[in-house]
mmCIF file of C-alpha atoms and ligand atoms in Angstrom:
data_model
loop_
_atom_site.group_PDB
_atom_site.id
_atom_site.type_symbol
_atom_site.label_atom_id
_atom_site.label_comp_id
_atom_site.label_asym_id
_atom_site.label_seq_id
_atom_site.Cartn_x
_atom_site.Cartn_y
_atom_site.Cartn_z
ATOM 1 C CA MET F 451 -2.998 -14.295 1.127
ATOM 2 C CA GLU F 452 -3.763 -14.632 -2.811
ATOM 3 C CA ASP F 453 -6.692 -16.414 -2.674
ATOM 4 C CA LYS F 454 -7.332 -13.146 -0.192
ATOM 5 C CA ILE F 455 -6.862 -10.871 -2.896
ATOM 6 C CA HIS F 456 -8.564 -12.710 -5.932
ATOM 7 C CA GLU F 457 -11.653 -12.915 -3.724
ATOM 8 C CA GLU F 458 -11.325 -8.504 -3.493
ATOM 9 C CA ILE F 459 -10.630 -8.181 -6.850
ATOM 10 C CA SER F 460 -14.031 -10.158 -7.655
ATOM 11 C CA GLN F 461 -16.082 -8.062 -5.500
ATOM 12 C CA PHE F 462 -13.736 -4.846 -6.727
ATOM 13 C CA LEU F 463 -13.691 -5.969 -10.463
ATOM 14 C CA GLU F 464 -17.745 -6.501 -10.438
ATOM 15 C CA ALA F 465 -18.029 -2.729 -8.858
ATOM 16 C CA PHE F 466 -15.977 -1.385 -12.003
ATOM 17 C CA GLU F 467 -18.722 -2.531 -14.238
ATOM 18 C CA THR F 468 -21.522 -1.093 -12.717
ATOM 19 C CA GLU F 469 -19.306 1.964 -14.300
ATOM 20 C CA ARG F 470 -20.736 1.168 -17.439
ATOM 21 C CA GLY F 471 -17.663 2.925 -18.887
ATOM 22 C CA GLN F 472 -18.499 6.017 -17.804
ATOM 23 C CA GLY F 473 -16.797 8.550 -15.554
ATOM 24 C CA PHE F 474 -15.467 7.634 -12.887
ATOM 25 C CA ASP F 475 -13.321 7.882 -9.254
ATOM 26 C CA CYS F 476 -12.155 4.908 -8.825
ATOM 27 C CA GLN F 477 -10.306 6.665 -5.355
ATOM 28 C CA ARG F 478 -12.832 5.758 -2.634
ATOM 29 C CA LEU F 479 -13.006 2.194 -4.739
ATOM 30 C CA VAL F 480 -9.281 0.790 -5.287
ATOM 31 C CA GLN F 481 -8.990 2.152 -1.529
ATOM 32 C CA ASN F 482 -12.292 0.068 -0.174
ATOM 33 C CA ALA F 483 -10.248 -3.684 -1.741
ATOM 34 C CA ILE F 484 -6.802 -2.801 -0.072
ATOM 35 C CA SER F 485 -8.521 -1.601 2.561
ATOM 36 C CA ASN F 486 -10.203 -4.699 2.800
ATOM 37 C CA ILE F 487 -7.304 -7.538 2.032
ATOM 38 C CA VAL F 488 -5.662 -5.756 4.879
ATOM 39 C CA CYS F 489 -8.863 -6.446 7.198
ATOM 40 C CA SER F 490 -9.439 -10.546 6.078
ATOM 41 C CA ILE F 491 -5.717 -10.417 6.464
ATOM 42 C CA ILE F 492 -6.078 -9.188 10.288
ATOM 43 C CA PHE F 493 -9.550 -10.348 11.389
ATOM 44 C CA GLY F 494 -10.457 -13.183 8.368
ATOM 45 C CA LYS F 495 -13.225 -11.064 7.029
ATOM 46 C CA ARG F 496 -13.877 -9.054 4.662
ATOM 47 C CA PHE F 497 -16.684 -5.683 5.284
ATOM 48 C CA GLU F 498 -19.715 -5.078 2.099
ATOM 49 C CA TYR F 499 -18.561 -2.191 0.421
ATOM 50 C CA SER F 500 -21.171 -0.787 2.082
ATOM 51 C CA ASP F 501 -21.351 -1.638 5.883
ATOM 52 C CA PRO F 502 -21.686 1.992 7.852
ATOM 53 C CA LEU F 503 -19.316 0.314 9.942
ATOM 54 C CA PHE F 504 -16.602 0.155 7.399
ATOM 55 C CA VAL F 505 -17.556 2.799 5.134
ATOM 56 C CA GLN F 506 -17.034 5.071 9.108
ATOM 57 C CA PHE F 507 -14.020 3.148 9.711
ATOM 58 C CA LEU F 508 -12.465 4.239 6.207
ATOM 59 C CA LYS F 509 -13.140 7.682 6.974
ATOM 60 C CA ALA F 510 -10.976 7.869 10.362
ATOM 61 C CA ILE F 511 -8.006 6.410 8.441
ATOM 62 C CA GLY F 512 -8.540 8.629 5.509
ATOM 63 C CA GLU F 513 -8.277 11.392 8.066
ATOM 64 C CA VAL F 514 -5.291 10.255 10.698
ATOM 65 C CA LEU F 515 -3.213 10.162 6.742
ATOM 66 C CA ALA F 516 -5.163 12.992 5.470
ATOM 67 C CA ILE F 517 -4.071 14.590 8.959
ATOM 68 C CA ILE F 518 -0.074 13.204 9.672
ATOM 69 C CA GLY F 519 1.564 15.129 7.139
ATOM 70 C CA ALA F 520 0.806 18.786 9.596
ATOM 71 C CA ALA F 521 0.340 17.255 12.421
ATOM 72 C CA SER F 522 3.971 15.672 12.459
ATOM 73 C CA VAL F 523 5.083 19.631 13.533
ATOM 74 C CA ALA F 524 4.091 17.821 17.361
ATOM 75 C CA ASP F 525 6.709 14.556 16.102
ATOM 76 C CA MET F 526 9.897 17.549 15.299
ATOM 77 C CA LEU F 527 8.484 19.881 18.725
ATOM 78 C CA PRO F 528 6.521 17.841 21.260
ATOM 79 C CA ILE F 529 5.537 21.581 22.524
ATOM 80 C CA VAL F 530 3.349 22.520 20.288
ATOM 81 C CA ARG F 531 0.521 19.669 21.562
ATOM 82 C CA PHE F 532 -0.010 22.104 25.118
ATOM 83 C CA LEU F 533 -0.462 25.386 22.119
ATOM 84 C CA PRO F 534 -5.078 26.456 22.708
ATOM 85 C CA GLY F 535 -6.089 24.787 20.455
ATOM 86 C CA ASP F 536 -5.372 22.574 17.333
ATOM 87 C CA LEU F 537 -3.634 24.094 14.807
ATOM 88 C CA PHE F 538 -1.373 21.631 13.615
ATOM 89 C CA LYS F 539 -5.015 18.865 13.864
ATOM 90 C CA PHE F 540 -2.868 16.691 16.118
ATOM 91 C CA LYS F 541 -5.889 16.329 18.726
ATOM 92 C CA LYS F 542 -7.907 15.441 15.459
ATOM 93 C CA ALA F 543 -5.181 13.243 13.625
ATOM 94 C CA LYS F 544 -5.523 10.770 18.286
ATOM 95 C CA GLN F 545 -9.333 11.798 18.129
ATOM 96 C CA ASN F 546 -9.311 9.678 15.198
ATOM 97 C CA SER F 547 -6.626 7.016 16.162
ATOM 98 C CA ASP F 548 -8.355 5.984 19.044
ATOM 99 C CA THR F 549 -12.243 6.282 16.949
ATOM 100 C CA ILE F 550 -10.309 3.026 15.395
ATOM 101 C CA ILE F 551 -9.697 1.570 18.052
ATOM 102 C CA SER F 552 -12.688 1.899 20.324
ATOM 103 C CA LEU F 553 -14.810 1.679 16.853
ATOM 104 C CA LEU F 554 -13.171 -1.893 15.598
ATOM 105 C CA ILE F 555 -9.605 -3.580 16.381
ATOM 106 C CA GLU F 556 -10.424 -3.935 20.500
ATOM 107 C CA PRO F 557 -14.160 -5.594 19.560
ATOM 108 C CA MET F 558 -12.412 -7.673 16.724
ATOM 109 C CA ILE F 559 -9.971 -7.861 19.658
ATOM 110 C CA LYS F 560 -12.414 -9.265 22.128
ATOM 111 C CA GLU F 561 -14.982 -11.369 19.956
ATOM 112 C CA HIS F 562 -10.876 -13.477 18.836
ATOM 113 C CA LEU F 563 -10.178 -13.524 22.434
ATOM 114 C CA GLN F 564 -13.663 -15.692 22.750
ATOM 115 C CA ASN F 565 -13.683 -18.281 20.177
ATOM 116 C CA HIS F 566 -10.012 -18.587 19.776
ATOM 117 C CA ASP F 567 -9.121 -22.160 18.840
ATOM 118 C CA GLY F 568 -5.641 -23.000 18.830
ATOM 119 C CA ASP F 569 -5.844 -25.692 16.355
ATOM 120 C CA ASN F 570 -7.640 -23.636 14.303
ATOM 121 C CA VAL F 571 -5.845 -20.393 13.009
ATOM 122 C CA ASP F 572 -7.145 -17.910 9.904
ATOM 123 C CA ASP F 573 -5.906 -14.862 10.723
ATOM 124 C CA PHE F 574 -3.304 -12.584 12.809
ATOM 125 C CA ILE F 575 -4.916 -11.875 15.609
ATOM 126 C CA HIS F 576 -5.390 -15.102 16.307
ATOM 127 C CA ALA F 577 -1.750 -16.062 15.240
ATOM 128 C CA TYR F 578 -0.590 -13.227 18.032
ATOM 129 C CA ILE F 579 -3.118 -14.440 20.773
ATOM 130 C CA LYS F 580 -1.632 -18.516 19.644
ATOM 131 C CA GLU F 581 2.249 -17.061 20.316
ATOM 132 C CA MET F 582 1.649 -15.374 22.762
ATOM 133 C CA ARG F 583 -0.457 -17.352 24.933
ATOM 134 C CA PHE F 584 2.252 -20.325 24.770
ATOM 135 C CA ARG F 585 4.871 -17.776 25.849
ATOM 136 C CA LYS F 586 3.441 -16.739 28.503
ATOM 137 C CA GLU F 587 3.050 -20.280 29.582
ATOM 138 C CA LYS F 588 6.596 -20.897 28.792
ATOM 139 C CA GLU F 589 7.595 -17.689 30.218
ATOM 140 C CA VAL F 590 9.750 -16.338 27.942
ATOM 141 C CA GLU F 591 9.986 -12.513 28.468
ATOM 142 C CA THR F 592 7.433 -11.022 25.486
ATOM 143 C CA LYS F 593 5.814 -8.129 24.694
ATOM 144 C CA LEU F 594 3.588 -9.575 22.606
ATOM 145 C CA ASP F 595 0.720 -8.229 24.764
ATOM 146 C CA LEU F 596 -3.048 -7.141 23.996
ATOM 147 C CA GLU F 597 -1.338 -3.227 24.834
ATOM 148 C CA ASN F 598 0.645 -4.087 21.246
ATOM 149 C CA LEU F 599 -1.936 -5.809 19.385
ATOM 150 C CA VAL F 600 -3.986 -2.926 19.087
ATOM 151 C CA MET F 601 -0.587 -1.283 17.956
ATOM 152 C CA VAL F 602 0.276 -3.529 15.418
ATOM 153 C CA ILE F 603 -3.124 -3.533 13.882
ATOM 154 C CA ARG F 604 -2.650 0.077 13.822
ATOM 155 C CA ASP F 605 -0.186 0.701 11.699
ATOM 156 C CA LEU F 606 -0.818 -2.951 9.747
ATOM 157 C CA PHE F 607 -4.288 -0.317 8.577
ATOM 158 C CA VAL F 608 -2.009 2.640 7.757
ATOM 159 C CA GLY F 609 1.362 1.073 6.954
ATOM 160 C CA GLY F 610 -1.092 -1.387 4.057
ATOM 161 C CA THR F 611 -3.624 0.567 3.265
ATOM 162 C CA GLU F 612 -2.460 3.881 1.557
ATOM 163 C CA THR F 613 0.158 3.033 0.089
ATOM 164 C CA THR F 614 -0.329 0.575 -1.896
ATOM 165 C CA SER F 615 -4.014 2.232 -3.311
ATOM 166 C CA THR F 616 -2.009 5.593 -4.018
ATOM 167 C CA THR F 617 0.559 2.584 -6.853
ATOM 168 C CA ILE F 618 -2.498 1.327 -7.513
ATOM 169 C CA ARG F 619 -4.052 5.277 -8.965
ATOM 170 C CA TRP F 620 -0.674 5.955 -9.859
ATOM 171 C CA ILE F 621 -0.338 3.047 -12.157
ATOM 172 C CA LEU F 622 -3.816 3.596 -13.557
ATOM 173 C CA VAL F 623 -2.165 8.199 -14.612
ATOM 174 C CA TYR F 624 0.664 6.452 -15.991
ATOM 175 C CA LEU F 625 -1.002 4.144 -18.242
ATOM 176 C CA LEU F 626 -4.024 6.590 -19.136
ATOM 177 C CA SER F 627 -0.733 9.213 -20.179
ATOM 178 C CA ASN F 628 1.126 6.127 -21.975
ATOM 179 C CA PRO F 629 -1.413 4.045 -24.228
ATOM 180 C CA ASP F 630 0.647 2.474 -25.760
ATOM 181 C CA VAL F 631 2.299 1.214 -22.317
ATOM 182 C CA GLN F 632 -0.946 0.462 -21.320
ATOM 183 C CA GLU F 633 -1.332 -1.916 -25.200
ATOM 184 C CA LYS F 634 1.167 -3.636 -24.363
ATOM 185 C CA CYS F 635 0.604 -4.940 -21.740
ATOM 186 C CA PHE F 636 -3.153 -6.035 -22.470
ATOM 187 C CA GLN F 637 -1.101 -7.720 -25.369
ATOM 188 C CA GLU F 638 2.018 -8.828 -23.130
ATOM 189 C CA ILE F 639 -1.472 -10.688 -21.174
ATOM 190 C CA LYS F 640 -3.764 -11.994 -23.740
ATOM 191 C CA GLU F 641 -0.859 -13.557 -24.968
ATOM 192 C CA HIS F 642 0.191 -15.455 -21.202
ATOM 193 C CA ILE F 643 -2.996 -15.879 -20.013
ATOM 194 C CA GLY F 644 -6.069 -15.002 -22.513
ATOM 195 C CA GLN F 645 -9.241 -13.313 -21.995
ATOM 196 C CA SER F 646 -10.816 -16.717 -20.067
ATOM 197 C CA ARG F 647 -8.808 -17.126 -16.997
ATOM 198 C CA ARG F 648 -7.958 -14.918 -13.805
ATOM 199 C CA PRO F 649 -4.887 -14.206 -13.859
ATOM 200 C CA THR F 650 -2.735 -15.833 -10.853
ATOM 201 C CA MET F 651 1.173 -15.495 -9.288
ATOM 202 C CA LYS F 652 2.494 -18.143 -11.438
ATOM 203 C CA ASP F 653 2.086 -15.748 -14.514
ATOM 204 C CA LYS F 654 4.526 -12.886 -12.930
ATOM 205 C CA THR F 655 7.494 -15.029 -14.868
ATOM 206 C CA ASN F 656 5.879 -15.239 -18.245
ATOM 207 C CA LEU F 657 4.903 -11.401 -17.956
ATOM 208 C CA PRO F 658 8.299 -8.903 -17.530
ATOM 209 C CA TYR F 659 6.814 -5.991 -19.429
ATOM 210 C CA VAL F 660 3.942 -5.939 -16.516
ATOM 211 C CA GLU F 661 5.650 -6.454 -13.974
ATOM 212 C CA ALA F 662 8.445 -3.767 -15.258
ATOM 213 C CA THR F 663 5.696 -1.359 -15.665
ATOM 214 C CA ILE F 664 4.657 -1.806 -11.724
ATOM 215 C CA ARG F 665 8.286 -1.977 -11.278
ATOM 216 C CA GLU F 666 8.987 1.861 -13.094
ATOM 217 C CA ALA F 667 5.526 2.949 -11.362
ATOM 218 C CA LEU F 668 6.287 2.504 -8.336
ATOM 219 C CA ARG F 669 10.052 3.920 -9.126
ATOM 220 C CA LEU F 670 8.902 7.304 -10.454
ATOM 221 C CA SER F 671 5.631 7.995 -8.536
ATOM 222 C CA ASP F 672 8.221 7.374 -5.128
ATOM 223 C CA ILE F 673 5.383 7.294 -2.982
ATOM 224 C CA ILE F 674 7.127 7.602 0.533
ATOM 225 C CA PRO F 675 9.698 9.799 -0.534
ATOM 226 C CA THR F 676 11.177 10.461 3.639
ATOM 227 C CA SER F 677 10.253 7.122 4.002
ATOM 228 C CA LEU F 678 10.011 6.551 7.914
ATOM 229 C CA PRO F 679 11.327 8.860 10.386
ATOM 230 C CA HIS F 680 14.720 6.410 12.239
ATOM 231 C CA ALA F 681 16.841 7.649 14.726
ATOM 232 C CA VAL F 682 21.161 6.747 15.213
ATOM 233 C CA PRO F 683 21.727 4.449 18.074
ATOM 234 C CA HIS F 684 24.587 5.730 19.197
ATOM 235 C CA ASP F 685 27.085 8.247 18.213
ATOM 236 C CA VAL F 686 27.484 7.612 13.805
ATOM 237 C CA GLN F 687 30.528 9.083 12.024
ATOM 238 C CA PHE F 688 29.765 10.133 8.237
ATOM 239 C CA ARG F 689 30.489 12.355 6.117
ATOM 240 C CA GLY F 690 32.591 14.273 7.975
ATOM 241 C CA TYR F 691 29.206 14.109 9.923
ATOM 242 C CA THR F 692 29.490 13.043 13.433
ATOM 243 C CA PHE F 693 25.269 12.184 14.619
ATOM 244 C CA PRO F 694 24.603 11.828 17.081
ATOM 245 C CA LYS F 695 22.681 9.200 19.798
ATOM 246 C CA GLY F 696 19.260 9.447 19.817
ATOM 247 C CA VAL F 697 19.046 11.593 16.856
ATOM 248 C CA GLN F 698 16.482 11.917 14.085
ATOM 249 C CA VAL F 699 17.414 10.814 10.647
ATOM 250 C CA ILE F 700 15.462 11.585 7.748
ATOM 251 C CA VAL F 701 16.040 9.571 4.362
ATOM 252 C CA MET F 702 15.041 10.825 1.551
ATOM 253 C CA LEU F 703 14.466 7.866 -1.311
ATOM 254 C CA ASP F 704 13.594 9.709 -3.832
ATOM 255 C CA SER F 705 17.779 10.823 -4.113
ATOM 256 C CA VAL F 706 17.875 7.701 -4.783
ATOM 257 C CA LEU F 707 15.032 6.927 -7.454
ATOM 258 C CA GLN F 708 15.095 9.321 -8.691
ATOM 259 C CA ASP F 709 18.584 10.024 -9.165
ATOM 260 C CA PRO F 710 19.806 10.888 -13.597
ATOM 261 C CA ASP F 711 23.253 9.344 -12.771
ATOM 262 C CA VAL F 712 21.489 6.054 -12.505
ATOM 263 C CA TRP F 713 18.913 6.593 -14.376
ATOM 264 C CA GLY F 714 19.721 8.560 -16.948
ATOM 265 C CA ASP F 715 16.504 10.072 -17.509
ATOM 266 C CA PRO F 716 14.476 9.790 -14.064
ATOM 267 C CA GLU F 717 11.418 12.009 -14.824
ATOM 268 C CA SER F 718 10.312 10.002 -18.096
ATOM 269 C CA PHE F 719 7.927 7.073 -16.848
ATOM 270 C CA ARG F 720 9.610 3.993 -18.943
ATOM 271 C CA PRO F 721 9.448 0.853 -17.968
ATOM 272 C CA ASP F 722 11.558 -0.993 -20.039
ATOM 273 C CA ARG F 723 14.242 0.851 -18.189
ATOM 274 C CA PHE F 724 13.966 -2.322 -16.329
ATOM 275 C CA LEU F 725 14.587 -5.089 -19.450
ATOM 276 C CA ASP F 726 17.534 -5.699 -21.002
ATOM 277 C CA ASP F 727 17.806 -7.109 -25.151
ATOM 278 C CA SER F 728 16.233 -10.338 -24.616
ATOM 279 C CA GLY F 729 13.060 -8.169 -22.207
ATOM 280 C CA LYS F 730 14.144 -10.365 -18.805
ATOM 281 C CA ILE F 731 14.122 -8.431 -15.828
ATOM 282 C CA ILE F 732 16.856 -6.157 -14.310
ATOM 283 C CA LYS F 733 16.779 -5.669 -10.509
ATOM 284 C CA LYS F 734 18.572 -2.439 -10.234
ATOM 285 C CA GLU F 735 19.554 -2.676 -6.251
ATOM 286 C CA GLU F 736 18.577 2.067 -6.522
ATOM 287 C CA PHE F 737 14.672 0.261 -6.826
ATOM 288 C CA ILE F 738 14.901 0.723 -3.254
ATOM 289 C CA PRO F 739 10.838 2.401 -2.886
ATOM 290 C CA PHE F 740 10.473 -0.120 -0.200
ATOM 291 C CA SER F 741 13.401 1.176 1.474
ATOM 292 C CA LEU F 742 16.485 -1.200 2.702
ATOM 293 C CA GLY F 743 18.064 -3.052 6.011
ATOM 294 C CA ARG F 744 16.066 -4.315 9.172
ATOM 295 C CA ARG F 745 13.638 -1.992 8.570
ATOM 296 C CA VAL F 746 12.242 -2.491 5.319
ATOM 297 C CA CYS F 747 9.019 -2.586 4.660
ATOM 298 C CA LEU F 748 7.091 -5.262 5.865
ATOM 299 C CA GLY F 749 4.738 -5.017 3.708
ATOM 300 C CA GLU F 750 6.544 -5.450 0.840
ATOM 301 C CA SER F 751 6.030 -8.406 -0.725
ATOM 302 C CA MET F 752 2.630 -9.183 -0.675
ATOM 303 C CA ALA F 753 2.109 -5.017 -2.075
ATOM 304 C CA ARG F 754 3.454 -6.415 -5.312
ATOM 305 C CA MET F 755 1.424 -9.528 -5.010
ATOM 306 C CA GLU F 756 -1.513 -7.254 -4.411
ATOM 307 C CA LEU F 757 -0.124 -4.412 -7.251
ATOM 308 C CA PHE F 758 0.697 -7.525 -9.972
ATOM 309 C CA LEU F 759 -2.585 -9.552 -9.207
ATOM 310 C CA PHE F 760 -4.876 -6.117 -9.550
ATOM 311 C CA LEU F 761 -3.320 -4.141 -12.382
ATOM 312 C CA THR F 762 -2.945 -7.949 -14.696
ATOM 313 C CA THR F 763 -6.746 -7.969 -13.462
ATOM 314 C CA MET F 764 -7.416 -4.945 -14.018
ATOM 315 C CA ILE F 765 -5.920 -4.517 -17.411
ATOM 316 C CA GLN F 766 -7.402 -7.830 -19.025
ATOM 317 C CA ARG F 767 -10.835 -6.889 -18.402
ATOM 318 C CA PHE F 768 -10.349 -3.260 -19.145
ATOM 319 C CA LYS F 769 -9.051 -0.698 -21.347
ATOM 320 C CA PHE F 770 -8.952 3.354 -19.367
ATOM 321 C CA VAL F 771 -9.028 6.025 -21.215
ATOM 322 C CA PRO F 772 -9.009 9.419 -20.343
ATOM 323 C CA VAL F 773 -12.290 11.568 -20.174
ATOM 324 C CA ASP F 774 -12.602 14.238 -23.373
ATOM 325 C CA GLY F 775 -9.089 13.694 -23.710
ATOM 326 C CA GLN F 776 -8.771 15.106 -20.486
ATOM 327 C CA MET F 777 -4.871 13.855 -19.158
ATOM 328 C CA PRO F 778 -4.755 13.076 -14.858
ATOM 329 C CA SER F 779 -2.078 15.885 -13.558
ATOM 330 C CA LEU F 780 1.454 14.091 -13.398
ATOM 331 C CA ASP F 781 1.827 16.626 -10.179
ATOM 332 C CA GLY F 782 0.911 14.593 -7.360
ATOM 333 C CA LEU F 783 -0.409 15.425 -3.616
ATOM 334 C CA ILE F 784 2.602 15.650 -0.756
ATOM 335 C CA GLY F 785 0.284 13.890 2.327
ATOM 336 C CA ILE F 786 1.717 11.940 4.431
ATOM 337 C CA THR F 787 2.286 9.965 0.688
ATOM 338 C CA HIS F 788 2.786 11.401 -2.578
ATOM 339 C CA SER F 789 -0.831 10.791 -4.388
ATOM 340 C CA PRO F 790 -2.289 11.586 -7.654
ATOM 341 C CA ARG F 791 -5.129 14.781 -7.201
ATOM 342 C CA PRO F 792 -7.942 13.265 -7.634
ATOM 343 C CA PHE F 793 -9.336 12.395 -11.639
ATOM 344 C CA VAL F 794 -11.370 10.889 -13.081
ATOM 345 C CA MET F 795 -11.406 8.350 -16.221
ATOM 346 C CA LYS F 796 -13.540 5.290 -18.425
ATOM 347 C CA ALA F 797 -12.725 2.183 -17.862
ATOM 348 C CA ILE F 798 -14.772 0.077 -21.590
ATOM 349 C CA GLN F 799 -15.020 -3.504 -20.659
ATOM 350 C CA ARG F 800 -12.614 -5.224 -22.915
ATOM 351 C CA ILE F 801 -14.218 -8.687 -22.550
HETATM 352 C C1 LIG D 1545 3.378 -0.311 -2.770
HETATM 353 C C2 LIG D 1545 3.118 -0.101 -1.713
HETATM 354 C C3 LIG D 1545 3.820 -0.407 -0.612
HETATM 355 C C4 LIG D 1545 5.223 0.940 -0.345
HETATM 356 C C5 LIG D 1545 5.576 1.381 -1.850
HETATM 357 C C6 LIG D 1545 5.987 1.032 0.994
HETATM 358 C C7 LIG D 1545 6.736 1.464 1.649
HETATM 359 C C8 LIG D 1545 7.785 1.818 2.505
HETATM 360 C C9 LIG D 1545 8.276 2.409 3.311
HETATM 361 C C10 LIG D 1545 9.301 3.188 2.476
HETATM 362 C C11 LIG D 1545 8.854 1.930 5.071
HETATM 363 C C12 LIG D 1545 9.514 1.613 5.526
HETATM 364 C C13 LIG D 1545 11.198 1.669 5.465
HETATM 365 C C14 LIG D 1545 11.991 1.940 6.763
HETATM 366 O O1 LIG D 1545 11.383 2.784 7.806
HETATM 367 O O2 LIG D 1545 12.633 2.311 6.205
HETATM 368 C C15 LIG D 1545 7.513 1.217 4.814
HETATM 369 C C16 LIG D 1545 7.385 1.124 6.373
HETATM 370 C C17 LIG D 1545 5.996 0.115 6.879
HETATM 371 N N1 LIG D 1545 5.170 -0.870 5.708
HETATM 372 FE FE1 LIG D 1545 5.150 -0.352 3.841
HETATM 373 N N2 LIG D 1545 5.044 0.475 1.565
HETATM 374 C C18 LIG D 1545 4.172 -0.368 1.142
HETATM 375 C C19 LIG D 1545 3.237 -1.143 1.902
HETATM 376 C C20 LIG D 1545 2.972 -2.022 2.594
HETATM 377 C C21 LIG D 1545 1.886 -3.217 3.305
HETATM 378 C C22 LIG D 1545 0.798 -3.998 2.096
HETATM 379 C C23 LIG D 1545 1.914 -2.881 4.545
HETATM 380 C C24 LIG D 1545 1.633 -3.731 5.169
HETATM 381 C C25 LIG D 1545 -0.345 -4.446 5.264
HETATM 382 C C26 LIG D 1545 2.935 -2.297 4.504
HETATM 383 C C27 LIG D 1545 3.262 -2.349 6.244
HETATM 384 C C28 LIG D 1545 4.658 -1.678 6.465
HETATM 385 C C29 LIG D 1545 4.758 -1.792 8.335
HETATM 386 C C30 LIG D 1545 3.939 -2.141 9.575
HETATM 387 C C31 LIG D 1545 6.925 -0.353 8.150
HETATM 388 C C32 LIG D 1545 6.714 -0.912 9.120
HETATM 389 C C33 LIG D 1545 7.710 -1.445 8.914
HETATM 390 C C34 LIG D 1545 9.108 -1.100 9.961
HETATM 391 O O3 LIG D 1545 9.528 -0.104 10.595
HETATM 392 O O4 LIG D 1545 9.420 -2.450 10.814
HETATM 393 N N3 LIG D 1545 3.623 -1.952 3.924
HETATM 394 N N4 LIG D 1545 6.748 0.876 3.485
#
């Protein structure tokens, strides 16, 4: 996975360099790179950022995500589906989701089924097909079928693209607003890695301040404040309340990530809160941006790897500064994720 991330980072940095230190909005570039990593893990191939299929696919995903916030009304009140028109854009979201499936996911699965070689499994679809066929042969009862494969791929895209790319953009917002933090990260990278070789996951233990900065950004940006909806499997008694079987429960992650009793000054961006007196990372059990329990984010380790490698490589190569002293807003936008408002910055090459 690390190799695939590195491959993408190289393309991403090249694209960054073409901005030649001018003010630009990096949103599209970050989304392209993060989506491409999911593509290379699932499909075994990455796309050129200008590939028309990739552009169409990202546009459809972007629209689905933008709409989901409003369409979730239909989740709570399914009856609104039958209203004339498309007030909550539920139909538009469904149409876009169908486009993603017919345009990219189904043709990719078809191609993989035709070329499948069980001894040569190098991406998620081949791994799934291998396991699906194995279970069928052994007559084991299984939910691994092609219909589910389509849904799993769609979930991985929805879960794995917007989340990580939004976090990278939040980190940039905080670095722009806190130049001292950016400088400290750079000095740590310079001391332990230098500027001539690329950072790897092996460097992580030597870069506690960078790691603390990532954790603090994940805590403060709180990109999925309501986690995902769950339902209780049986009647549950909790603090004098009864949650009847099947009732939907929405967990407020921000009630923990921003709890003043835990963090003291939760509204400040202060990476040091994750470091002890000797500069080592402190593990805090209230640090739960990926949620908790059996349904904890399944992409957590991948996301952490992406964040570490992107951030260290970006800071190693560029200094990020605001355009004409204009700081990005710290007030985010609430959709399916809590994301930064569009902002421009300059990426000035350090080497
Ligand atoms: C910074 C990045 C990310 C954050 C903050 C994040 C956060 C979360 C949260 C809060 C949940 C809800 C867990 C629950 O239901 O209690 C979740 C679920 C999920 N995430 Fe992530 N995520 C990130 C990246 C990723 C990536 C990279 C992938 C995959 C490639 C991914 C795939 C998923 C999936 C499939 C679920 C549903 C899991 C299930 O229902 O069992 N996420 N994530």
